Short mmCIF file of N, CA, C and O and ligand atoms in Angstrom, two decimals:
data_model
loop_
_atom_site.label_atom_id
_atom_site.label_comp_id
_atom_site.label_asym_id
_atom_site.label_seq_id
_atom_site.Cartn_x
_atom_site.Cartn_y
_atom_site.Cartn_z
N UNK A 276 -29.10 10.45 -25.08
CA UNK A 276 -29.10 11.62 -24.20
C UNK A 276 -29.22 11.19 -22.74
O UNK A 276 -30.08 10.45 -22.26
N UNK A 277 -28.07 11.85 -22.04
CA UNK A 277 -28.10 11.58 -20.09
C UNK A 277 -29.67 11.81 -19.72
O UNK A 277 -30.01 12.86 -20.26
N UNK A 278 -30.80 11.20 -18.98
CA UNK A 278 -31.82 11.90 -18.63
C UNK A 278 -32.09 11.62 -17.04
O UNK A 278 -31.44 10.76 -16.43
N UNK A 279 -33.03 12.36 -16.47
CA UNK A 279 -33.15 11.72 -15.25
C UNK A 279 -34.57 11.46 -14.93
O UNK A 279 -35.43 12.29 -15.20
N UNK A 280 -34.87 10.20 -14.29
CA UNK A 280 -36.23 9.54 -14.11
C UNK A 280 -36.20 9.47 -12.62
O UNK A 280 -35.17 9.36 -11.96
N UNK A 281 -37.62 9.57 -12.05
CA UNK A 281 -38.09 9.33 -10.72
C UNK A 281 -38.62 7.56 -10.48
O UNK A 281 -39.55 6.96 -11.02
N UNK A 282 -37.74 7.14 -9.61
CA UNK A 282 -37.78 5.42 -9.06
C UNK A 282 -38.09 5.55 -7.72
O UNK A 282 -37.48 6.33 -6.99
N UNK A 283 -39.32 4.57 -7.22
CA UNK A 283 -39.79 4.25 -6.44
C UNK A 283 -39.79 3.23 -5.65
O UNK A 283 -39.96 2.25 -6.36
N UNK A 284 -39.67 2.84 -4.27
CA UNK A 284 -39.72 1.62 -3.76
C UNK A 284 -40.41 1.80 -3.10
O UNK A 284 -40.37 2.69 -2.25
N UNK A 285 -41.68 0.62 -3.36
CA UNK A 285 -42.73 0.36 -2.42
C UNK A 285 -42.51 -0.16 -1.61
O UNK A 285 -41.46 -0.76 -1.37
N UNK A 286 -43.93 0.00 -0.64
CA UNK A 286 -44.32 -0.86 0.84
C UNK A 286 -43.98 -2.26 0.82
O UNK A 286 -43.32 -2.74 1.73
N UNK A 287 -44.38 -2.93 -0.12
CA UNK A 287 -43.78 -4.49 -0.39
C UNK A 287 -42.39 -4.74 -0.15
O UNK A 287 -41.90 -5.83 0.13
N UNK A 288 -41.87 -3.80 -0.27
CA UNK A 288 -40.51 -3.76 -0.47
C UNK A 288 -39.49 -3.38 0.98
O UNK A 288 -38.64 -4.08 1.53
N UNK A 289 -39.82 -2.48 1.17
CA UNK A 289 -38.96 -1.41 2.40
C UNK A 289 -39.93 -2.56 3.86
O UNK A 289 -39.51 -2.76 5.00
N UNK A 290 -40.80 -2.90 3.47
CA UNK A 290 -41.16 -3.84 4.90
C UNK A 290 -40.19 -5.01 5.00
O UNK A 290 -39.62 -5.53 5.96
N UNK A 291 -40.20 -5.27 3.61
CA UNK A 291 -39.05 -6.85 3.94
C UNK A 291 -37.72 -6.43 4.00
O UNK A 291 -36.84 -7.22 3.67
N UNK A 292 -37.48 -5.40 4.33
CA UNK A 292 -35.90 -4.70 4.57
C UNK A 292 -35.35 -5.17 3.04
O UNK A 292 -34.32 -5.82 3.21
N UNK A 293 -35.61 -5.08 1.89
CA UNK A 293 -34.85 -5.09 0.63
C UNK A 293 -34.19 -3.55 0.19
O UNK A 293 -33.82 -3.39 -0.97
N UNK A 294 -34.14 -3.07 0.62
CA UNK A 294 -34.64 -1.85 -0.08
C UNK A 294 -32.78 -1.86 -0.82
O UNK A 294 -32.50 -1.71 -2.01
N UNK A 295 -31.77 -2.09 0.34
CA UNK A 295 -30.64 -2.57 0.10
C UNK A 295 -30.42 -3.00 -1.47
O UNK A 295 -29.83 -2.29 -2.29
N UNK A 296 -30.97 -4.23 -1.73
CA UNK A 296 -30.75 -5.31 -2.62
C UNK A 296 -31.12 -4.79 -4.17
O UNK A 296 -30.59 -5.08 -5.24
N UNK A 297 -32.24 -3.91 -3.87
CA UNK A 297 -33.27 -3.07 -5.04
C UNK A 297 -32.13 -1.95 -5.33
O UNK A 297 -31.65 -1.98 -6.47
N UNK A 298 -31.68 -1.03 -4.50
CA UNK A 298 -30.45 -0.23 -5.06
C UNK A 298 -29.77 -0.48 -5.95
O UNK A 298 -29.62 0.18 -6.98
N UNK A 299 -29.12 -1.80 -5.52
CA UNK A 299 -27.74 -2.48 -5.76
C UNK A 299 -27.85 -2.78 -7.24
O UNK A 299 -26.92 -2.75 -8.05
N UNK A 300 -29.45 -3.15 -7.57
CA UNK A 300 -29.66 -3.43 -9.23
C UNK A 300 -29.79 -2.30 -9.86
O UNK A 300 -29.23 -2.36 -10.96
N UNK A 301 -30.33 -1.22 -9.64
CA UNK A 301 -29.89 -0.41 -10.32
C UNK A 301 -28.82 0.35 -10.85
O UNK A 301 -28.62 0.98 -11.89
N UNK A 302 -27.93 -0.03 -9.37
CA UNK A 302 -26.31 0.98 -9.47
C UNK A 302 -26.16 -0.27 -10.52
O UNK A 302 -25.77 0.24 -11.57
N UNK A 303 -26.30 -1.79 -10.72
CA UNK A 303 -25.45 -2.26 -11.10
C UNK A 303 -25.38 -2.25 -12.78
O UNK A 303 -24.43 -2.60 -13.47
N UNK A 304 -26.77 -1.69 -13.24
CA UNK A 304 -27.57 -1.55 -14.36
C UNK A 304 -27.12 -0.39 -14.51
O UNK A 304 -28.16 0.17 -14.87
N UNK A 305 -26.27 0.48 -14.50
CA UNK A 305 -25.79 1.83 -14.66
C UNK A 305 -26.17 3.00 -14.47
O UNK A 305 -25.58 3.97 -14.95
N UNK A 306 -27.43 3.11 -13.58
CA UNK A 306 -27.82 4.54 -13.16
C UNK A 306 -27.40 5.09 -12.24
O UNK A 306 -27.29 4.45 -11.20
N UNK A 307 -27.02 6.48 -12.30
CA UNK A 307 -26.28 6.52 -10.88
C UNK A 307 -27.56 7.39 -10.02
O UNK A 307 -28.47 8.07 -10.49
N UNK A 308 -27.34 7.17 -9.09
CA UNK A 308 -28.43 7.70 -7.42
C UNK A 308 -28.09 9.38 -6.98
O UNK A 308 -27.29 9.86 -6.18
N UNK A 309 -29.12 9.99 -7.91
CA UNK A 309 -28.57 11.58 -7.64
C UNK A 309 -28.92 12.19 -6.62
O UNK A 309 -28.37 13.20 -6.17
N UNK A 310 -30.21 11.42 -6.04
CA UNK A 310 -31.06 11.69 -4.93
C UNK A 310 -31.96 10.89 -4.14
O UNK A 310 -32.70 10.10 -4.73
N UNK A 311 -32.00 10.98 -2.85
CA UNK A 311 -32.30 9.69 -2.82
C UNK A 311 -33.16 10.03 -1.18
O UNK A 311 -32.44 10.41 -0.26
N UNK A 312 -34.39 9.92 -0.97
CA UNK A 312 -35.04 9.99 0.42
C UNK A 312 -35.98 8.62 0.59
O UNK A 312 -36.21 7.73 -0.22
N UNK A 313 -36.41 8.82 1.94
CA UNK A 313 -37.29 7.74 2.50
C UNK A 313 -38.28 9.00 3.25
O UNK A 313 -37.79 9.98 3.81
N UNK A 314 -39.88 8.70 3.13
CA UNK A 314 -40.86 9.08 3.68
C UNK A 314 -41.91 8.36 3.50
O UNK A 314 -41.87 7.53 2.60
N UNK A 315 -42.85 8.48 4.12
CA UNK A 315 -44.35 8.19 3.99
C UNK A 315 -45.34 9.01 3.27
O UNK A 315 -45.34 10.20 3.59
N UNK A 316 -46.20 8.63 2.35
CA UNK A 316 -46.94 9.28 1.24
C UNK A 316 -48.08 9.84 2.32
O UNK A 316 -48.49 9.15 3.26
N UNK A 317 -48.54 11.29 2.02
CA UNK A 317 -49.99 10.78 2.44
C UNK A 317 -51.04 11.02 1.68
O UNK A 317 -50.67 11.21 0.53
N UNK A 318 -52.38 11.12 1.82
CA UNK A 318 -53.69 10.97 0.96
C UNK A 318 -53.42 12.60 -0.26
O UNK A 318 -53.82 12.82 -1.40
N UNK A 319 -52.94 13.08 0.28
CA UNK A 319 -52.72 14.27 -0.74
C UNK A 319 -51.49 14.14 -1.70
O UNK A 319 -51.72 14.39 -2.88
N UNK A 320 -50.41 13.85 -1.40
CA UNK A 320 -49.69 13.12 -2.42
C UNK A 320 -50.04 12.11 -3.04
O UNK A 320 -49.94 12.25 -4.26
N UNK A 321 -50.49 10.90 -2.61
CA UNK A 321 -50.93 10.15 -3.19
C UNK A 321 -52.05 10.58 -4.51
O UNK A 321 -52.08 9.98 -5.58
N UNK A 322 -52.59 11.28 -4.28
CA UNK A 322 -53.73 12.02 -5.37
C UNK A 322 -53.09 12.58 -6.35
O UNK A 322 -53.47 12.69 -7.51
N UNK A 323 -52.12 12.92 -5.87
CA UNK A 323 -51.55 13.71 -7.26
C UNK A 323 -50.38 13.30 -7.76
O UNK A 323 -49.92 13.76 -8.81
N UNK A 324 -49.92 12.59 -7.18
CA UNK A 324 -48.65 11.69 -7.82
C UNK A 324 -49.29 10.74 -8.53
O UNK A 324 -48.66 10.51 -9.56
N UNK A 325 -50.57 9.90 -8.40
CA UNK A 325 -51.35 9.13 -8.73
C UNK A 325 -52.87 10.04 -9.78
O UNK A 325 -54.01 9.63 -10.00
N UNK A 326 -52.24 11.26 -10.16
CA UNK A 326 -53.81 11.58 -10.19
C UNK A 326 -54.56 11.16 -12.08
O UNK A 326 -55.69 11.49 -12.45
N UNK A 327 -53.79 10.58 -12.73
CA UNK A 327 -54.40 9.77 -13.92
C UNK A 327 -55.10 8.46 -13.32
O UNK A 327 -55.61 7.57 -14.00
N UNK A 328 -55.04 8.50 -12.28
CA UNK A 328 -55.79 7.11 -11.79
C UNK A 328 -56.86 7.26 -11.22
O UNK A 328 -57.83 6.52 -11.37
N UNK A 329 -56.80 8.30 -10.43
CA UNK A 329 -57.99 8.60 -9.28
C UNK A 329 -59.40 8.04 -9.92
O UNK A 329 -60.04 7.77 -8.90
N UNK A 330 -60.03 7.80 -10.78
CA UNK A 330 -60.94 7.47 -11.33
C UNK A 330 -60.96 6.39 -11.75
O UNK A 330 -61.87 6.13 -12.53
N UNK A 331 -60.04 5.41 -11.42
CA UNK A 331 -59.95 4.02 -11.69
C UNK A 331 -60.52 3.44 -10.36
O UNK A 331 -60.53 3.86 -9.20
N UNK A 332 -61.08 2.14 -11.07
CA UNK A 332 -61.95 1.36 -9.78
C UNK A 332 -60.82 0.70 -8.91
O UNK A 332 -61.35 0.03 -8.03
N UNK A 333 -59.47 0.66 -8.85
CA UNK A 333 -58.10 0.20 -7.98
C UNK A 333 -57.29 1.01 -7.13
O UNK A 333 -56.30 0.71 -6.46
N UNK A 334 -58.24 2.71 -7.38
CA UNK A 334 -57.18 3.44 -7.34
C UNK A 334 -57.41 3.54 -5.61
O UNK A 334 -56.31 3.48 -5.06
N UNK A 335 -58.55 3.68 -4.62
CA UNK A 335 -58.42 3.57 -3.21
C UNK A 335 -57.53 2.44 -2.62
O UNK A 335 -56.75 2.53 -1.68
N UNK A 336 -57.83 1.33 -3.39
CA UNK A 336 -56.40 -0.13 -2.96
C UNK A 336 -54.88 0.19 -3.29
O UNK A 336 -53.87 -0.45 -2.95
N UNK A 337 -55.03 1.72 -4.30
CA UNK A 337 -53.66 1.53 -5.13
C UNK A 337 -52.82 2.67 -3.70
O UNK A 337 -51.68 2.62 -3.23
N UNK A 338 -53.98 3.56 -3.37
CA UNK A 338 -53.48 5.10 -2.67
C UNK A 338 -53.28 4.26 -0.88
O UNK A 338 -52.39 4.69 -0.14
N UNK A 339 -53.89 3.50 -0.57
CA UNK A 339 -54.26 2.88 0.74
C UNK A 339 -52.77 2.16 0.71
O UNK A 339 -51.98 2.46 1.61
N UNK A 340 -52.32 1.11 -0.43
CA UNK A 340 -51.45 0.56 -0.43
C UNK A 340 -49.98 1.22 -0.03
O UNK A 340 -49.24 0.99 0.93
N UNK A 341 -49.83 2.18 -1.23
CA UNK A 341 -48.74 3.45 -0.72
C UNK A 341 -48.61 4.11 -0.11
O UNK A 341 -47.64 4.85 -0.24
N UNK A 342 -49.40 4.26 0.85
CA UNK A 342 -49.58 5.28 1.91
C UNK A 342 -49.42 4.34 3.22
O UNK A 342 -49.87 4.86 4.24
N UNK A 343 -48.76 2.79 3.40
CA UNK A 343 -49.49 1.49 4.49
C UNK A 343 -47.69 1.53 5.28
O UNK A 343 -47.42 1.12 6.41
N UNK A 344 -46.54 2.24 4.14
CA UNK A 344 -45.43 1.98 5.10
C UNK A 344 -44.64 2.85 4.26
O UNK A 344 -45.06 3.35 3.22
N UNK A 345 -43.14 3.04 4.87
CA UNK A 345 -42.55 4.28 4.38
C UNK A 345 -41.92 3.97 3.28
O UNK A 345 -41.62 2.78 3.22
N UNK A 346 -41.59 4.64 2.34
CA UNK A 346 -41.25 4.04 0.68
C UNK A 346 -39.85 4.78 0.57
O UNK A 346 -39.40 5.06 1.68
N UNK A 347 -38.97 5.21 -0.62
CA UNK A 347 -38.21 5.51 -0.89
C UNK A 347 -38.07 5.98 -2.55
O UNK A 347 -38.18 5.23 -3.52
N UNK A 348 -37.81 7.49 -2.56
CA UNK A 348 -37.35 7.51 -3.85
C UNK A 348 -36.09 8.30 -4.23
O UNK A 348 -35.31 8.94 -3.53
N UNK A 349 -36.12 8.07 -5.42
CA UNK A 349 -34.89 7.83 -5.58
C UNK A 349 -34.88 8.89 -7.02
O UNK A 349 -35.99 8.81 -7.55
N UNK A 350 -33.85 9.94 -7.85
CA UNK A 350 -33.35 10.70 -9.14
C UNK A 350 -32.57 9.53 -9.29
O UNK A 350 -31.85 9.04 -8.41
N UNK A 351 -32.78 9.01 -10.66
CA UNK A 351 -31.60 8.04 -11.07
C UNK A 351 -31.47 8.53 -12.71
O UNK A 351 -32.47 8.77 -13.39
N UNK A 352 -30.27 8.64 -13.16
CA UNK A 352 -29.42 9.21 -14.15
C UNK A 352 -28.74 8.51 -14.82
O UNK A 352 -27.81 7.89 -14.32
N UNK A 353 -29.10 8.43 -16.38
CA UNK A 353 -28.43 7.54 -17.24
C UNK A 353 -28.47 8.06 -18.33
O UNK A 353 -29.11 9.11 -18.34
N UNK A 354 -27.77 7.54 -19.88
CA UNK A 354 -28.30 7.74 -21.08
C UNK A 354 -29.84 6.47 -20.95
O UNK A 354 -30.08 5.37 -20.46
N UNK A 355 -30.69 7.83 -21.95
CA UNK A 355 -32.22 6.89 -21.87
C UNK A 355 -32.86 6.55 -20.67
O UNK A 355 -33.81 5.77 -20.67
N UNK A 356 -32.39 7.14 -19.55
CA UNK A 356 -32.81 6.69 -18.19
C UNK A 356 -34.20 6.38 -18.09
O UNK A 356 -34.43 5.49 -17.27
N UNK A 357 -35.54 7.01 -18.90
CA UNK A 357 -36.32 6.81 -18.58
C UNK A 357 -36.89 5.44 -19.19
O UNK A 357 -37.64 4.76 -18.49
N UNK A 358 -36.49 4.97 -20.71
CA UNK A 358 -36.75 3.55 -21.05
C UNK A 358 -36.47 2.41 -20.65
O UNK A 358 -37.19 1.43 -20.41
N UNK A 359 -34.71 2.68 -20.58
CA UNK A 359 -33.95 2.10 -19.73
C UNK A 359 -34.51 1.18 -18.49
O UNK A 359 -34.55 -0.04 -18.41
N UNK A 360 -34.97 2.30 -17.44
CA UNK A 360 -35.56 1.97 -16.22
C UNK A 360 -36.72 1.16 -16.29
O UNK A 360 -36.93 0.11 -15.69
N UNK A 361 -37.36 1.69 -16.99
CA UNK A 361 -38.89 1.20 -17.58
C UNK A 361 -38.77 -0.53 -18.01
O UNK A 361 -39.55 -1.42 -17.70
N UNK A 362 -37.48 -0.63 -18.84
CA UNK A 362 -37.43 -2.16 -19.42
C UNK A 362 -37.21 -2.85 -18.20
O UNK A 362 -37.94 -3.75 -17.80
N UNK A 363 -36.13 -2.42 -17.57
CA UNK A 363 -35.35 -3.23 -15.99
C UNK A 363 -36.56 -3.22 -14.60
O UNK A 363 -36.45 -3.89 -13.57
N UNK A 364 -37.57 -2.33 -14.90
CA UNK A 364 -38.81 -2.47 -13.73
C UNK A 364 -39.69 -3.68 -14.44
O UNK A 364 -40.30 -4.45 -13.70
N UNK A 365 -39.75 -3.80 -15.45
CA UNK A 365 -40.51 -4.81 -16.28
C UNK A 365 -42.59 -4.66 -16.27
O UNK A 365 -42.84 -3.50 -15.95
N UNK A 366 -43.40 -5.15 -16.41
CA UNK A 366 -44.08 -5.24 -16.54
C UNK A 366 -44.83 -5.15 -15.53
O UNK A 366 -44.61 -5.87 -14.55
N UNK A 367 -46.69 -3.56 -15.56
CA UNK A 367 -47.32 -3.55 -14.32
C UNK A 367 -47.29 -4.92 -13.31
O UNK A 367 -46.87 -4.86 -12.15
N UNK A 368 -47.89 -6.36 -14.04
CA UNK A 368 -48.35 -6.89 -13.35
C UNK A 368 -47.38 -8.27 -13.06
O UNK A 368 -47.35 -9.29 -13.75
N UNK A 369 -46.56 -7.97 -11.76
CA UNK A 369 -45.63 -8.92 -11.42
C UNK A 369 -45.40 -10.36 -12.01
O UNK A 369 -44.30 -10.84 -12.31
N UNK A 370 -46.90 -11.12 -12.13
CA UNK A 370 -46.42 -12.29 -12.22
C UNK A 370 -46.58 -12.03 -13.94
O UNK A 370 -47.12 -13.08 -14.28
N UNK A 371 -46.38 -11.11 -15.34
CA UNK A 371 -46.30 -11.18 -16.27
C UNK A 371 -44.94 -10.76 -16.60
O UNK A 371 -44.57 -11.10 -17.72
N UNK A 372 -43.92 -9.96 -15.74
CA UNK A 372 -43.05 -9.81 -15.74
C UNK A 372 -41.93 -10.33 -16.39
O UNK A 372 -41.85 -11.56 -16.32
N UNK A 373 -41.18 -9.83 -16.90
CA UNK A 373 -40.17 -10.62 -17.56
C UNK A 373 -39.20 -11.07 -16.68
O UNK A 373 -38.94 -10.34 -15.72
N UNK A 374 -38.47 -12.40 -16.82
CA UNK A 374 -37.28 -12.63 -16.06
C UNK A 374 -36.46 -12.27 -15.63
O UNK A 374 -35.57 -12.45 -16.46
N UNK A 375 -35.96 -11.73 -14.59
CA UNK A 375 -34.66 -10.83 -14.53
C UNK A 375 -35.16 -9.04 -14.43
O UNK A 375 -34.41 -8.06 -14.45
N UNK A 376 -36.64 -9.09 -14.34
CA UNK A 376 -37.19 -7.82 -14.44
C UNK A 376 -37.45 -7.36 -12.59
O UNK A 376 -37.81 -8.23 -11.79
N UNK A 377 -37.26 -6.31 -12.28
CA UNK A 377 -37.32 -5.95 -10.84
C UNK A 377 -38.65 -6.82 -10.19
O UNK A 377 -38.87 -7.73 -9.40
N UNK A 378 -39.36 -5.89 -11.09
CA UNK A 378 -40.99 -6.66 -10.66
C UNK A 378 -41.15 -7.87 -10.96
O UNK A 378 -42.24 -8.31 -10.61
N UNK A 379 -40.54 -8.52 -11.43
CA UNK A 379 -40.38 -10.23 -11.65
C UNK A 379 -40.14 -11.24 -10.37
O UNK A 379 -40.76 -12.21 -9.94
N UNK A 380 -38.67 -10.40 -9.87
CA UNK A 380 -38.27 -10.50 -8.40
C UNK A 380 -38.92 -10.05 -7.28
O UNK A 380 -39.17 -10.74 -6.29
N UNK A 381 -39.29 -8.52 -7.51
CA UNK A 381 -39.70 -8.43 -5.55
C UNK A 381 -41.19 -8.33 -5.75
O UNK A 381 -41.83 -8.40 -4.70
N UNK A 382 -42.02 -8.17 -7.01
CA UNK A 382 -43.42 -8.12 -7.08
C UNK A 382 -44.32 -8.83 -6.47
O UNK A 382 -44.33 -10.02 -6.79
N UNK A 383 -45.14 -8.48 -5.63
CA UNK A 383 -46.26 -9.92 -5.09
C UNK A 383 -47.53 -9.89 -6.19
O UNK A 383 -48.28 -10.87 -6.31
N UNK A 384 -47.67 -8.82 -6.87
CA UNK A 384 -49.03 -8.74 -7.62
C UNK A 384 -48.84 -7.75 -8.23
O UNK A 384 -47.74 -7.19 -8.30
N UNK A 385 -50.59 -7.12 -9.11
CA UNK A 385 -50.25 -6.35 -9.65
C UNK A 385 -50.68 -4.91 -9.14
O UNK A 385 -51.03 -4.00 -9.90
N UNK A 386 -50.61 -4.85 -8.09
CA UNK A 386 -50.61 -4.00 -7.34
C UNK A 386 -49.66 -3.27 -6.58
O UNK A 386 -49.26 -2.11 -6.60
N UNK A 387 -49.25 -4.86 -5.54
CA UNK A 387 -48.21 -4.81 -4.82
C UNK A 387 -46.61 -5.31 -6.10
O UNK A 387 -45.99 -6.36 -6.23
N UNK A 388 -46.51 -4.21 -6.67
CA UNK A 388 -45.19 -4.78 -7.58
C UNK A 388 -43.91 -4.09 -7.22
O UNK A 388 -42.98 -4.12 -8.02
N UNK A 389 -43.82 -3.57 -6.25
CA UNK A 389 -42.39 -3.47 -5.71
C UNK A 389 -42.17 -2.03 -6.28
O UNK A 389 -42.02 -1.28 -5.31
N UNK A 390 -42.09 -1.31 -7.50
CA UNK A 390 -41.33 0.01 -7.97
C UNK A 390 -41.95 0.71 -8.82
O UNK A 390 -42.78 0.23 -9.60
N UNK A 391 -41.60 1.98 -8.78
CA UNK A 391 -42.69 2.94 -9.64
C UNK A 391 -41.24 3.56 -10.17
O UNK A 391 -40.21 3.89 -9.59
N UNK A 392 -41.80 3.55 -11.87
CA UNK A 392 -41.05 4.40 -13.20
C UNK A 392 -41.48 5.13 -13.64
O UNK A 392 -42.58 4.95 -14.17
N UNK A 393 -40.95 6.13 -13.67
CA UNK A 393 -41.69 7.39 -14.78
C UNK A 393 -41.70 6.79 -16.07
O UNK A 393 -40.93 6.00 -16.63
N UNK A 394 -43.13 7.54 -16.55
CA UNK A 394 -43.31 6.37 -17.92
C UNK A 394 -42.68 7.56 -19.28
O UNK A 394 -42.05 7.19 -20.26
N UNK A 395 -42.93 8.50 -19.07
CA UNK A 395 -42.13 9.28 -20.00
C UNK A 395 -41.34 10.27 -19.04
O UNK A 395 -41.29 10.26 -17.81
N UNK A 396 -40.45 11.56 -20.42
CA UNK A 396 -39.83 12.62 -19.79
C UNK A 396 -40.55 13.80 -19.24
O UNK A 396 -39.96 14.75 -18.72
N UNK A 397 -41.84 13.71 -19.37
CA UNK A 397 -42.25 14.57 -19.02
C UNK A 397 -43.08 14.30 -17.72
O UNK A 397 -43.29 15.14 -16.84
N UNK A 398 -43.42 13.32 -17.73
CA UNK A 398 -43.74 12.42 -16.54
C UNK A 398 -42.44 12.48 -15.51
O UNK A 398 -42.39 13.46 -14.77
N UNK A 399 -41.75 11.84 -15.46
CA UNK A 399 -40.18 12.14 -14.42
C UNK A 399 -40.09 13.30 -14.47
O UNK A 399 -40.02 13.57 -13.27
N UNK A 400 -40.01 14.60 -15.23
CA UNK A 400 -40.25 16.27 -14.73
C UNK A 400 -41.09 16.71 -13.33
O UNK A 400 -40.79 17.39 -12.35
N UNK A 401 -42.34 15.95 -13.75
CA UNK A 401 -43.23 16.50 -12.93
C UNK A 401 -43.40 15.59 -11.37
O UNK A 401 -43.94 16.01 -10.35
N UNK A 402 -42.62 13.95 -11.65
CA UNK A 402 -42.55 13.48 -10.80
C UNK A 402 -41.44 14.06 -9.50
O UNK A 402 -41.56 14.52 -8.37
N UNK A 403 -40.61 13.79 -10.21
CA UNK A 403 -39.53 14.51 -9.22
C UNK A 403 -39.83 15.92 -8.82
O UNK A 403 -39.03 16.17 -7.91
N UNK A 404 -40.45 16.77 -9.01
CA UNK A 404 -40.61 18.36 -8.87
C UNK A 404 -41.28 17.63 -7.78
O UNK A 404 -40.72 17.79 -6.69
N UNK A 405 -42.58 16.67 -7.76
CA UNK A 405 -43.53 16.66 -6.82
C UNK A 405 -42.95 15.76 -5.68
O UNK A 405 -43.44 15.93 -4.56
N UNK A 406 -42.21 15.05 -5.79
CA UNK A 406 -41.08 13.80 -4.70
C UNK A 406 -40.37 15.02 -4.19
O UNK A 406 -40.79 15.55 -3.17
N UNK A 407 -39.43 15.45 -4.75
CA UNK A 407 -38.29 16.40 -4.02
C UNK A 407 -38.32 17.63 -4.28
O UNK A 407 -37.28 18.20 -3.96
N UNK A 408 -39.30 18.44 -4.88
CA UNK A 408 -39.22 19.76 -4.91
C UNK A 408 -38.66 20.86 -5.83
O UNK A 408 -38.76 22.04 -5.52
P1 ADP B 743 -47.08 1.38 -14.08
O1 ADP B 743 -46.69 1.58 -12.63
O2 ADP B 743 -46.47 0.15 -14.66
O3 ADP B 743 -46.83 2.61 -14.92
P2 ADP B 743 -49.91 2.07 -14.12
O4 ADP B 743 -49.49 3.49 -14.34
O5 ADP B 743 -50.90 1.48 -15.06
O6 ADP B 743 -48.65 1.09 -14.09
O7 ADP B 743 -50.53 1.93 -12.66
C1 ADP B 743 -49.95 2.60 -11.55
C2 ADP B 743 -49.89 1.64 -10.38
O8 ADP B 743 -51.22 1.31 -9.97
C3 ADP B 743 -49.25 0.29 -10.68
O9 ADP B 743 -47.84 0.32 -10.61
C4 ADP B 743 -49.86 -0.61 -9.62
O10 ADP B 743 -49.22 -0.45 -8.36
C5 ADP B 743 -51.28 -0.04 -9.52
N1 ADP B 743 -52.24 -0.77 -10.38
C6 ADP B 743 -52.36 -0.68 -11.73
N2 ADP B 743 -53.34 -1.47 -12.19
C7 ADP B 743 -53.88 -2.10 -11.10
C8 ADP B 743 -54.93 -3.04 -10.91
N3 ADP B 743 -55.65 -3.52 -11.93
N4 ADP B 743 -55.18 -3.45 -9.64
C9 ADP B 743 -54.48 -2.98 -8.59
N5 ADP B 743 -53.47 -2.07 -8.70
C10 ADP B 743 -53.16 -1.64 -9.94
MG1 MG B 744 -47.75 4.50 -14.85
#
């Protein structure tokens, strides 16, 4: 089934001017770019785009982090889009990452790992409603 998932490019990312290069793997991986902005998060998005975390002892490093430079997201559209994406972002913590996995490449940690996937469909529903409206 065609679905559509919410993709993220972090601060790690859009500072080292990649943001280019990070596209390019996805168009090339077959999703196509239905929507696509650049802004800055702030402490109130961050809370609720993030809000299964808020109660984690990472989550002020996690909200401070995303909120430090302007990010980019992105509707991307495929069959399975949301697993799909999920396999090709690879693993939270960069340096466990699989080879050839986004976060393998632009990840510095497991923090700073370069891209955010909706982890299910109902998750990308509510993501994108809250990214673009
Ligand atoms: P994922 O993004 O792979 O779905 P999680 O939902 O578990 O991972 O966490 C959301 C985000 O919070 C991660 O992408 C990462 O940026 C950050 N994060 C998760 N765990 C940690 C941690 N132990 N320390 C610092 N940041 C973390
Ligand atoms: Mg998650």
């Amino acid at each position: 089934m065609r679905q559509r998932t919410l993709f993220l490019i972090k601060p790690n990312v859009t500072k080292k001017d990649l943001i280019g290069e990070v596209l390019q793997i996805v168009e090339k991986n077959g999703f196509v770019i239905e929507e696509l902005k650049m802004f800055k998060m702030d402490e109130l998005l961050a809370d609720e785009f993030y809000k299964e975390h808020l109660e984690k002892s990472f989550y002020s490093e996690l909200s401070e982090f995303m909120r430090s430079e302007r990010i980019v997201g992105a509707v991307l559209s495929r069959e399975e889009a949301v697993s799909k994406l999920r396999e090709l972002v690879g693993d939270t913590d960069s340096n466990k990452a699989e080879l050839g996995t986004i976060r393998s490449m632009y990840g510095d940690s497991k923090g700073e790992n370069a891209v955010h996937a909706s982890d299910s469909l109902k998750s990308a529903e509510r993501e994108i409603k809250l990214i673009f409206g």
